[in-house]
């Protein structure tokens, strides 16, 4: 799989349409975390070294039809981006009626533009070709660097790219970095390769687990999904969260792992509580069986030691999904221990998006990881082995 790269385009004097992922958390019009904006900077700066004619766009949240709020407008993002770039950014709210290219043609030298939230227009999520045409008409080059959205066949990601000749489309620097890191896990990682899966549901992760069983040597399970596995094995799980109707999925995973000689690691002790509540006192259960009236909310100390050992012996480790309810301090130890063990590893360490990224940040070890994926859903779908629509249109 080879991407068309931004660096391969001749951008001199060209009008560039750039899809970014500026989908940052907002509260009362204030940006709560600007990581995604900062991740977009290298591609923006690269383009501006070659041309000043740039229109940027993104979605933000899931705005309700006809009820837009300051938390789903990209205006504050534009202001912050202008500060970070030290450039004047013209904010364009009416691009659905006035093609973006007309606004671009009126800009002063040095000004660049940012379009309002793409999801304000119905055409975006419908992958509407007419909407894509209004967005991109008159532009010379299409660049996508919105890794977090490449698994969605939306107009700015799919239909818009298709409007341009293949040689005038390219992947930005972030998409290139993400794809290279994830692809190397599937194609050329150093063994032993350990996959650590956690989070709430087996059913959400079945696709990725089944595909990764073709590549990994250890499958380490934590989080609520561990209790569905333990129940399948006949272990008592008390009132832990279990997907009783998904036992067939667990059986499929267990059989496939046996066939491929992948070792599945499950919790051997637990940190429990009587209720699913932050203030419910943490109770350690020293063995695998959880008594009635208690639910597992984190892996216990023996399990932590065992999982640390597996990580230490691995040359490649991928983590997706917390080991417990890490948002509550009494049940965060398992996830913090996995984050620290990965940080101490001399092998390659990849964080596959979502809550594991938050856990790694909480443990303050983000800078110790080989790669942290910025796109949760996109990373998971890529690792499932799917062809992502936003990547397909950027292939050579
Ligand atoms: P996911 O989005 O599937 O990765 O799930 C992440 C969520 O799973 C987090 O909000 C955790 O609090 C939650 N979680 C992890 N372990 C447990 C558990 N043992 N019981 C209930 N929820 C859990």
Coordinates of N, CA and C in Angstrom, one line a residue, residues 74-265:
X74 N -16.2 26.3 14.4 CA -14.8 26.2 14.3 C -14.1 27.6 14.5
X75 N -15.0 28.6 14.8 CA -14.4 30.0 14.9 C -13.3 30.1 15.9
X76 N -13.5 29.5 17.1 CA -12.5 29.6 18.2 C -11.2 28.9 17.7
X77 N -11.4 27.8 17.0 CA -10.3 27.0 16.5 C -9.5 27.8 15.5
X78 N -10.2 28.6 14.7 CA -9.5 29.5 13.7 C -8.7 30.5 14.4
X79 N -9.2 31.1 15.5 CA -8.4 32.1 16.2 C -7.2 31.5 16.8
X80 N -7.3 30.3 17.4 CA -6.1 29.7 18.0 C -5.1 29.3 17.0
X81 N -5.6 28.7 15.8 CA -4.7 28.4 14.7 C -3.9 29.6 14.2
X82 N -4.6 30.7 14.1 CA -4.0 31.9 13.6 C -2.8 32.3 14.6
X83 N -3.1 32.2 15.9 CA -2.0 32.5 16.8 C -0.8 31.6 16.7
X84 N -1.1 30.3 16.6 CA 0.0 29.3 16.5 C 0.8 29.4 15.2
X85 N 0.1 29.9 14.1 CA 0.8 30.0 12.8 C 1.3 31.4 12.6
X86 N 0.9 32.3 13.5 CA 1.2 33.8 13.3 C 0.8 34.2 11.9
X87 N -0.4 33.9 11.5 CA -1.0 34.2 10.2 C -2.4 34.7 10.4
X88 N -2.9 35.6 9.5 CA -4.3 36.0 9.5 C -5.1 34.9 8.8
X89 N -6.2 34.5 9.6 CA -7.0 33.4 9.0 C -8.4 34.0 8.8
X90 N -8.9 34.0 7.6 CA -10.3 34.5 7.3 C -11.2 33.3 7.5
X91 N -12.2 33.6 8.3 CA -13.2 32.5 8.7 C -14.4 32.6 7.7
X92 N -14.7 31.5 7.1 CA -15.7 31.5 6.1 C -16.9 30.6 6.5
X93 N -18.0 31.2 6.8 CA -19.2 30.5 7.3 C -20.1 30.1 6.2
X94 N -20.1 30.8 5.0 CA -21.1 30.6 4.0 C -20.7 29.8 2.8
X95 N -19.7 28.9 3.0 CA -19.2 28.2 1.8 C -20.2 27.4 1.1
X96 N -21.3 27.0 1.8 CA -22.3 26.1 1.2 C -23.0 26.9 0.1
X97 N -23.1 28.2 0.2 CA -23.8 29.0 -0.8 C -22.8 29.7 -1.7
X98 N -21.7 30.2 -1.1 CA -20.6 30.9 -2.0 C -19.4 30.0 -2.0
X99 N -19.1 29.4 -3.2 CA -18.0 28.5 -3.3 C -16.7 29.1 -2.6
X100 N -16.0 28.2 -1.9 CA -14.8 28.7 -1.2 C -13.8 29.4 -2.0
X101 N -13.7 28.9 -3.3 CA -12.7 29.5 -4.2 C -12.9 31.0 -4.4
X102 N -14.2 31.4 -4.4 CA -14.5 32.9 -4.5 C -13.9 33.7 -3.4
X103 N -14.1 33.1 -2.2 CA -13.6 33.8 -1.0 C -12.1 33.8 -1.1
X104 N -11.5 32.7 -1.5 CA -10.0 32.6 -1.6 C -9.5 33.7 -2.5
X105 N -10.2 33.9 -3.6 CA -9.7 34.8 -4.6 C -9.7 36.3 -4.1
X106 N -10.5 36.6 -3.1 CA -10.5 37.9 -2.5 C -9.5 38.2 -1.4
X107 N -8.8 37.1 -1.0 CA -7.9 37.2 0.2 C -6.7 38.1 -0.1
X108 N -6.2 38.8 0.9 CA -5.0 39.6 0.7 C -3.8 38.6 0.8
X109 N -2.7 39.0 0.2 CA -1.5 38.1 0.3 C -1.2 37.9 1.8
X110 N -0.9 36.7 2.2 CA -0.6 36.4 3.6 C -1.8 35.9 4.3
X111 N -3.0 36.1 3.8 CA -4.2 35.6 4.5 C -4.5 34.1 4.0
X112 N -4.9 33.3 4.9 CA -5.4 32.0 4.5 C -6.8 31.8 5.0
X113 N -7.5 30.7 4.6 CA -8.9 30.7 5.1 C -9.2 29.3 5.8
X114 N -10.2 29.4 6.7 CA -10.8 28.2 7.3 C -12.3 28.2 7.2
X115 N -12.8 27.1 6.7 CA -14.3 27.0 6.5 C -14.9 26.6 7.8
X116 N -16.2 27.0 8.0 CA -17.0 26.6 9.2 C -17.2 25.1 9.2
X117 N -17.5 24.5 10.3 CA -17.8 23.1 10.5 C -18.5 22.5 9.3
X118 N -17.8 21.5 8.7 CA -18.4 20.9 7.5 C -19.7 20.2 7.8
X119 N -19.9 19.7 9.0 CA -21.1 18.9 9.4 C -22.3 19.9 9.6
X120 N -22.1 21.2 9.4 CA -23.3 22.0 9.4 C -24.1 21.8 8.1
X121 N -23.4 21.3 7.1 CA -24.0 21.0 5.8 C -24.4 19.5 5.8
X122 N -25.6 19.2 5.4 CA -26.1 17.8 5.3 C -25.3 17.0 4.4
X123 N -24.8 17.7 3.3 CA -24.1 17.0 2.2 C -22.8 16.3 2.7
X124 N -22.2 16.8 3.8 CA -20.9 16.2 4.3 C -21.1 14.8 4.7
X125 N -21.9 14.4 5.6 CA -22.0 13.0 6.0 C -22.7 12.1 5.0
X126 N -23.4 12.8 4.0 CA -24.1 12.0 3.0 C -23.1 11.7 1.8
X127 N -21.9 12.2 1.9 CA -20.9 12.1 0.8 C -21.5 12.6 -0.5
X128 N -22.1 13.7 -0.4 CA -22.8 14.3 -1.5 C -21.9 14.9 -2.5
X129 N -22.0 14.5 -3.8 CA -21.0 14.9 -4.8 C -21.2 16.4 -5.1
X130 N -22.4 17.0 -5.1 CA -22.6 18.4 -5.4 C -22.0 19.2 -4.3
X131 N -22.2 18.8 -3.1 CA -21.6 19.5 -1.9 C -20.0 19.5 -2.1
X132 N -19.5 18.4 -2.4 CA -18.1 18.2 -2.6 C -17.6 19.2 -3.7
X133 N -18.4 19.3 -4.8 CA -18.0 20.2 -5.9 C -18.0 21.7 -5.4
X134 N -19.0 22.1 -4.7 CA -19.1 23.5 -4.2 C -17.8 23.7 -3.3
X135 N -17.4 22.7 -2.5 CA -16.3 22.9 -1.6 C -15.0 23.1 -2.4
X136 N -14.8 22.3 -3.4 CA -13.5 22.2 -4.0 C -13.3 22.8 -5.4
X137 N -14.4 23.3 -6.0 CA -14.4 23.9 -7.3 C -13.3 25.0 -7.4
X138 N -12.5 24.9 -8.4 CA -11.4 25.9 -8.7 C -10.1 25.7 -8.0
X139 N -10.1 24.7 -7.0 CA -8.8 24.4 -6.4 C -8.0 23.5 -7.3
X140 N -6.6 23.6 -7.1 CA -5.7 22.8 -8.0 C -5.3 21.5 -7.4
X141 N -5.3 21.5 -6.0 CA -4.7 20.3 -5.3 C -5.6 20.0 -4.1
X142 N -5.8 18.7 -3.8 CA -6.5 18.2 -2.7 C -5.5 17.5 -1.7
X143 N -5.5 17.9 -0.5 CA -4.6 17.3 0.5 C -5.5 16.9 1.7
X144 N -5.4 15.6 2.1 CA -6.1 15.2 3.3 C -5.1 14.9 4.4
X145 N -5.3 15.5 5.6 CA -4.4 15.1 6.7 C -5.3 14.8 8.0
X146 N -6.6 14.5 7.7 CA -7.5 14.2 8.8 C -7.6 12.7 9.1
X147 N -6.5 12.2 9.8 CA -6.4 10.8 10.0 C -7.7 10.3 10.8
X148 N -8.1 11.0 11.7 CA -9.3 10.6 12.6 C -10.6 10.4 11.8
X149 N -10.6 10.8 10.5 CA -11.9 10.7 9.8 C -11.7 9.9 8.5
X150 N -10.6 9.3 8.3 CA -10.4 8.5 7.0 C -11.2 7.3 6.9
X151 N -11.8 6.8 8.1 CA -12.7 5.6 8.0 C -14.1 6.0 7.6
X152 N -14.4 7.3 7.4 CA -15.8 7.8 7.1 C -15.8 8.2 5.6
X153 N -16.8 7.7 4.9 CA -17.0 8.1 3.5 C -17.8 9.3 3.5
X154 N -17.2 10.4 3.9 CA -17.9 11.7 3.9 C -17.4 12.6 2.8
X155 N -18.2 13.6 2.4 CA -17.9 14.4 1.2 C -16.5 15.0 1.2
X156 N -16.0 15.5 2.3 CA -14.7 16.2 2.2 C -13.6 15.2 2.2
X157 N -13.9 13.9 2.6 CA -12.9 12.9 2.7 C -12.8 12.0 1.4
X158 N -14.0 11.8 0.9 CA -14.1 10.8 -0.2 C -14.5 11.5 -1.5
X159 N -15.8 12.0 -1.6 CA -16.3 12.6 -2.9 C -15.4 13.7 -3.3
X160 N -14.9 14.6 -2.4 CA -14.1 15.7 -2.8 C -12.8 15.3 -3.4
X161 N -12.2 14.2 -2.8 CA -10.9 13.7 -3.4 C -11.1 13.2 -4.8
X162 N -12.2 12.5 -5.0 CA -12.5 11.9 -6.3 C -12.6 13.0 -7.4
X163 N -12.9 14.2 -7.1 CA -13.1 15.2 -8.1 C -11.7 15.6 -8.7
X164 N -10.7 15.4 -7.9 CA -9.3 15.8 -8.4 C -8.7 14.6 -9.2
X165 N -7.9 14.9 -10.2 CA -7.1 13.8 -10.8 C -6.2 13.2 -9.8
X166 N -6.0 11.9 -9.9 CA -5.2 11.2 -8.9 C -3.9 11.9 -8.5
X167 N -3.2 12.4 -9.6 CA -1.9 13.0 -9.3 C -2.0 14.4 -8.6
X168 N -3.2 14.9 -8.4 CA -3.3 16.2 -7.7 C -3.9 15.9 -6.3
X169 N -3.9 14.7 -5.8 CA -4.3 14.4 -4.4 C -3.1 13.9 -3.6
X170 N -3.2 14.1 -2.3 CA -2.1 13.6 -1.5 C -2.5 13.5 0.0
X171 N -1.8 12.6 0.7 CA -1.9 12.5 2.1 C -0.9 13.4 2.8
X172 N -1.4 14.1 3.8 CA -0.6 15.0 4.6 C 0.4 14.2 5.5
X173 N 1.2 15.0 6.2 CA 2.3 14.3 7.0 C 1.8 13.5 8.1
X174 N 0.6 13.9 8.8 CA 0.1 13.1 9.9 C -0.4 11.8 9.4
X175 N -1.2 11.8 8.3 CA -1.7 10.5 7.8 C -0.6 9.6 7.4
X176 N 0.4 10.2 6.8 CA 1.6 9.3 6.4 C 2.2 8.6 7.6
X177 N 2.4 9.4 8.7 CA 3.0 8.9 9.9 C 2.1 7.8 10.6
X178 N 0.8 8.1 10.6 CA -0.1 7.1 11.3 C -0.1 5.8 10.5
X179 N -0.2 5.9 9.2 CA -0.3 4.7 8.4 C 1.0 3.9 8.4
X180 N 2.1 4.6 8.4 CA 3.4 3.9 8.5 C 3.5 3.1 9.8
X181 N 3.1 3.8 10.9 CA 3.2 3.1 12.2 C 2.3 1.9 12.3
X182 N 1.1 2.1 11.9 CA 0.1 1.0 12.0 C 0.4 -0.2 11.0
X183 N 0.8 0.2 9.8 CA 1.1 -0.8 8.8 C 2.3 -1.7 9.2
X184 N 3.3 -1.0 9.9 CA 4.5 -1.8 10.3 C 4.1 -2.9 11.3
X185 N 3.0 -2.6 12.1 CA 2.5 -3.6 13.1 C 2.0 -4.9 12.3
X186 N 1.3 -4.6 11.2 CA 0.7 -5.8 10.5 C 1.7 -6.4 9.6
X187 N 2.7 -5.7 9.1 CA 3.6 -6.2 8.0 C 5.0 -6.6 8.5
X188 N 5.5 -5.9 9.5 CA 7.0 -6.1 9.7 C 7.4 -5.9 11.2
X189 N 6.5 -6.2 12.1 CA 6.9 -5.9 13.5 C 7.8 -7.0 14.1
X190 N 8.7 -6.5 15.0 CA 9.6 -7.4 15.6 C 8.9 -8.3 16.7
X191 N 9.1 -9.6 16.6 CA 8.4 -10.5 17.6 C 9.2 -10.6 18.9
X192 N 8.6 -11.0 20.0 CA 7.2 -11.3 20.2 C 6.3 -10.0 20.2
X193 N 5.2 -10.1 19.5 CA 4.2 -9.0 19.4 C 3.0 -9.3 20.4
X194 N 2.8 -8.3 21.3 CA 1.8 -8.5 22.3 C 0.7 -7.4 22.0
X195 N -0.6 -7.9 22.0 CA -1.7 -7.0 21.8 C -2.4 -6.9 23.1
X196 N -2.6 -5.7 23.7 CA -3.3 -5.6 25.0 C -4.7 -4.9 24.6
X197 N -5.7 -5.6 25.0 CA -7.1 -5.1 24.7 C -7.8 -4.9 26.0
X198 N -8.5 -3.8 26.0 CA -9.4 -3.6 27.2 C -10.6 -2.8 26.8
X199 N -11.2 -2.1 27.8 CA -12.4 -1.4 27.5 C -13.6 -2.1 27.8
X200 N -14.7 -1.6 27.3 CA -16.0 -2.1 27.8 C -16.5 -3.4 27.1
X201 N -16.4 -3.5 25.8 CA -17.1 -4.5 25.1 C -16.3 -5.4 24.2
X202 N -16.5 -6.7 24.2 CA -15.8 -7.6 23.3 C -16.4 -7.3 21.9
X203 N -17.7 -7.1 21.8 CA -18.4 -6.9 20.5 C -17.8 -5.8 19.7
X204 N -17.3 -4.7 20.4 CA -16.7 -3.5 19.7 C -15.4 -3.9 19.1
X205 N -14.7 -4.9 19.7 CA -13.3 -5.1 19.4 C -13.1 -6.4 18.6
X206 N -14.2 -7.1 18.3 CA -14.1 -8.4 17.7 C -13.3 -8.4 16.4
X207 N -13.6 -7.4 15.5 CA -12.9 -7.3 14.2 C -11.4 -7.1 14.4
X208 N -11.0 -6.2 15.2 CA -9.6 -6.0 15.4 C -8.9 -7.2 16.0
X209 N -9.5 -7.8 17.0 CA -8.9 -8.9 17.7 C -8.7 -10.0 16.7
X210 N -9.7 -10.3 15.9 CA -9.6 -11.5 14.9 C -8.5 -11.2 13.9
X211 N -8.4 -10.0 13.4 CA -7.3 -9.7 12.5 C -5.9 -9.7 13.1
X212 N -5.8 -9.2 14.4 CA -4.5 -9.2 15.0 C -4.0 -10.5 15.4
X213 N -5.0 -11.5 15.6 CA -4.6 -12.8 16.0 C -3.7 -13.5 14.9
X214 N -3.8 -12.9 13.6 CA -3.0 -13.4 12.5 C -1.5 -12.9 12.7
X215 N -1.3 -11.9 13.5 CA 0.0 -11.3 13.6 C 0.7 -11.4 15.0
X216 N -0.1 -11.5 16.0 CA 0.5 -11.4 17.4 C 0.8 -12.7 18.0
X217 N 1.5 -12.7 19.1 CA 1.9 -13.9 19.9 C 1.2 -13.9 21.2
X218 N 0.9 -12.8 21.8 CA 0.2 -12.7 23.0 C -1.0 -11.8 22.9
X219 N -2.2 -12.2 23.5 CA -3.3 -11.3 23.6 C -3.6 -11.2 25.0
X220 N -3.4 -10.0 25.5 CA -3.6 -9.7 27.0 C -5.0 -9.0 27.1
X221 N -5.8 -9.5 28.0 CA -7.2 -8.9 28.0 C -7.4 -8.3 29.4
X222 N -8.0 -7.1 29.4 CA -8.4 -6.4 30.7 C -9.7 -5.7 30.5
X223 N -10.0 -4.8 31.4 CA -11.3 -4.1 31.3 C -12.5 -5.0 31.4
X224 N -13.7 -4.4 31.2 CA -14.9 -5.2 31.4 C -14.9 -6.4 30.4
X225 N -14.3 -6.3 29.3 CA -14.4 -7.4 28.3 C -13.7 -8.7 28.9
X226 N -12.8 -8.5 29.9 CA -12.2 -9.7 30.5 C -13.2 -10.6 31.2
X227 N -14.3 -10.0 31.7 CA -15.2 -10.8 32.5 C -16.1 -11.7 31.6
X228 N -16.3 -11.2 30.4 CA -17.0 -12.1 29.4 C -16.1 -13.3 29.1
X229 N -14.8 -13.1 28.9 CA -13.9 -14.2 28.7 C -13.9 -15.1 29.9
X230 N -13.8 -14.5 31.1 CA -13.7 -15.4 32.3 C -15.0 -16.2 32.5
X231 N -16.1 -15.6 32.3 CA -17.4 -16.3 32.4 C -17.4 -17.5 31.4
X232 N -16.9 -17.2 30.2 CA -16.9 -18.3 29.2 C -16.0 -19.4 29.7
X233 N -15.0 -19.1 30.4 CA -14.1 -20.2 31.0 C -14.6 -20.8 32.2
X234 N -15.8 -20.4 32.7 CA -16.4 -21.0 33.9 C -16.0 -20.4 35.2
X235 N -15.3 -19.2 35.1 CA -14.9 -18.5 36.3 C -16.1 -17.7 36.8
X236 N -16.2 -17.6 38.2 CA -17.3 -16.7 38.8 C -16.9 -15.3 38.6
X237 N -17.9 -14.5 38.1 CA -17.5 -13.1 37.9 C -18.4 -12.1 38.7
X238 N -19.2 -12.7 39.6 CA -20.1 -11.8 40.5 C -21.0 -11.0 39.6
X239 N -21.1 -9.7 40.0 CA -22.0 -8.8 39.2 C -21.2 -8.0 38.2
X240 N -20.0 -8.5 37.7 CA -19.2 -7.7 36.8 C -20.0 -7.6 35.5
X241 N -19.6 -6.5 34.7 CA -20.3 -6.3 33.4 C -19.9 -7.5 32.4
X242 N -20.9 -8.2 31.9 CA -20.7 -9.3 31.0 C -21.6 -9.2 29.8
X243 N -21.1 -9.5 28.7 CA -22.0 -9.5 27.5 C -22.4 -11.0 27.3
X244 N -23.5 -11.4 28.0 CA -23.9 -12.8 28.0 C -24.3 -13.2 26.6
X245 N -24.8 -12.3 25.7 CA -25.2 -12.7 24.4 C -24.0 -12.7 23.4
X246 N -22.8 -12.5 23.9 CA -21.6 -12.5 23.0 C -20.6 -13.6 23.3
X247 N -21.1 -14.6 24.0 CA -20.2 -15.7 24.3 C -19.7 -16.4 23.1
X248 N -20.5 -16.4 22.0 CA -20.1 -17.0 20.7 C -18.9 -16.3 20.2
X249 N -18.8 -14.9 20.4 CA -17.7 -14.2 19.9 C -16.4 -14.6 20.7
X250 N -16.6 -14.8 22.0 CA -15.4 -15.2 22.8 C -15.0 -16.5 22.4
X251 N -15.9 -17.4 22.1 CA -15.5 -18.8 21.7 C -14.7 -18.7 20.4
X252 N -15.2 -17.9 19.4 CA -14.5 -17.7 18.1 C -13.1 -17.2 18.4
X253 N -12.9 -16.3 19.3 CA -11.6 -15.7 19.6 C -10.7 -16.8 20.2
X254 N -11.3 -17.5 21.2 CA -10.5 -18.5 21.9 C -10.0 -19.6 20.9
X255 N -10.9 -20.1 20.1 CA -10.6 -21.2 19.1 C -9.5 -20.7 18.1
X256 N -9.7 -19.4 17.6 CA -8.8 -18.9 16.6 C -7.4 -18.8 17.3
X257 N -7.4 -18.3 18.5 CA -6.1 -18.2 19.2 C -5.4 -19.5 19.4
X258 N -6.2 -20.5 19.8 CA -5.6 -21.9 19.9 C -4.9 -22.3 18.6
X259 N -5.7 -22.1 17.6 CA -5.2 -22.6 16.2 C -4.0 -21.9 15.8
X260 N -3.9 -20.6 16.2 CA -2.7 -19.8 15.7 C -1.6 -19.8 16.8
X261 N -1.8 -20.5 17.8 CA -0.9 -20.6 19.0 C -0.6 -19.2 19.6
X262 N -1.7 -18.4 19.7 CA -1.6 -17.1 20.4 C -2.0 -17.4 21.8
X263 N -1.2 -16.9 22.8 CA -1.5 -17.1 24.2 C -2.4 -16.0 24.6
X264 N -3.6 -16.4 25.2 CA -4.5 -15.4 25.8 C -4.2 -15.3 27.3
X265 N -4.0 -14.0 27.7 CA -3.8 -13.8 29.1 C -5.0 -13.1 29.7

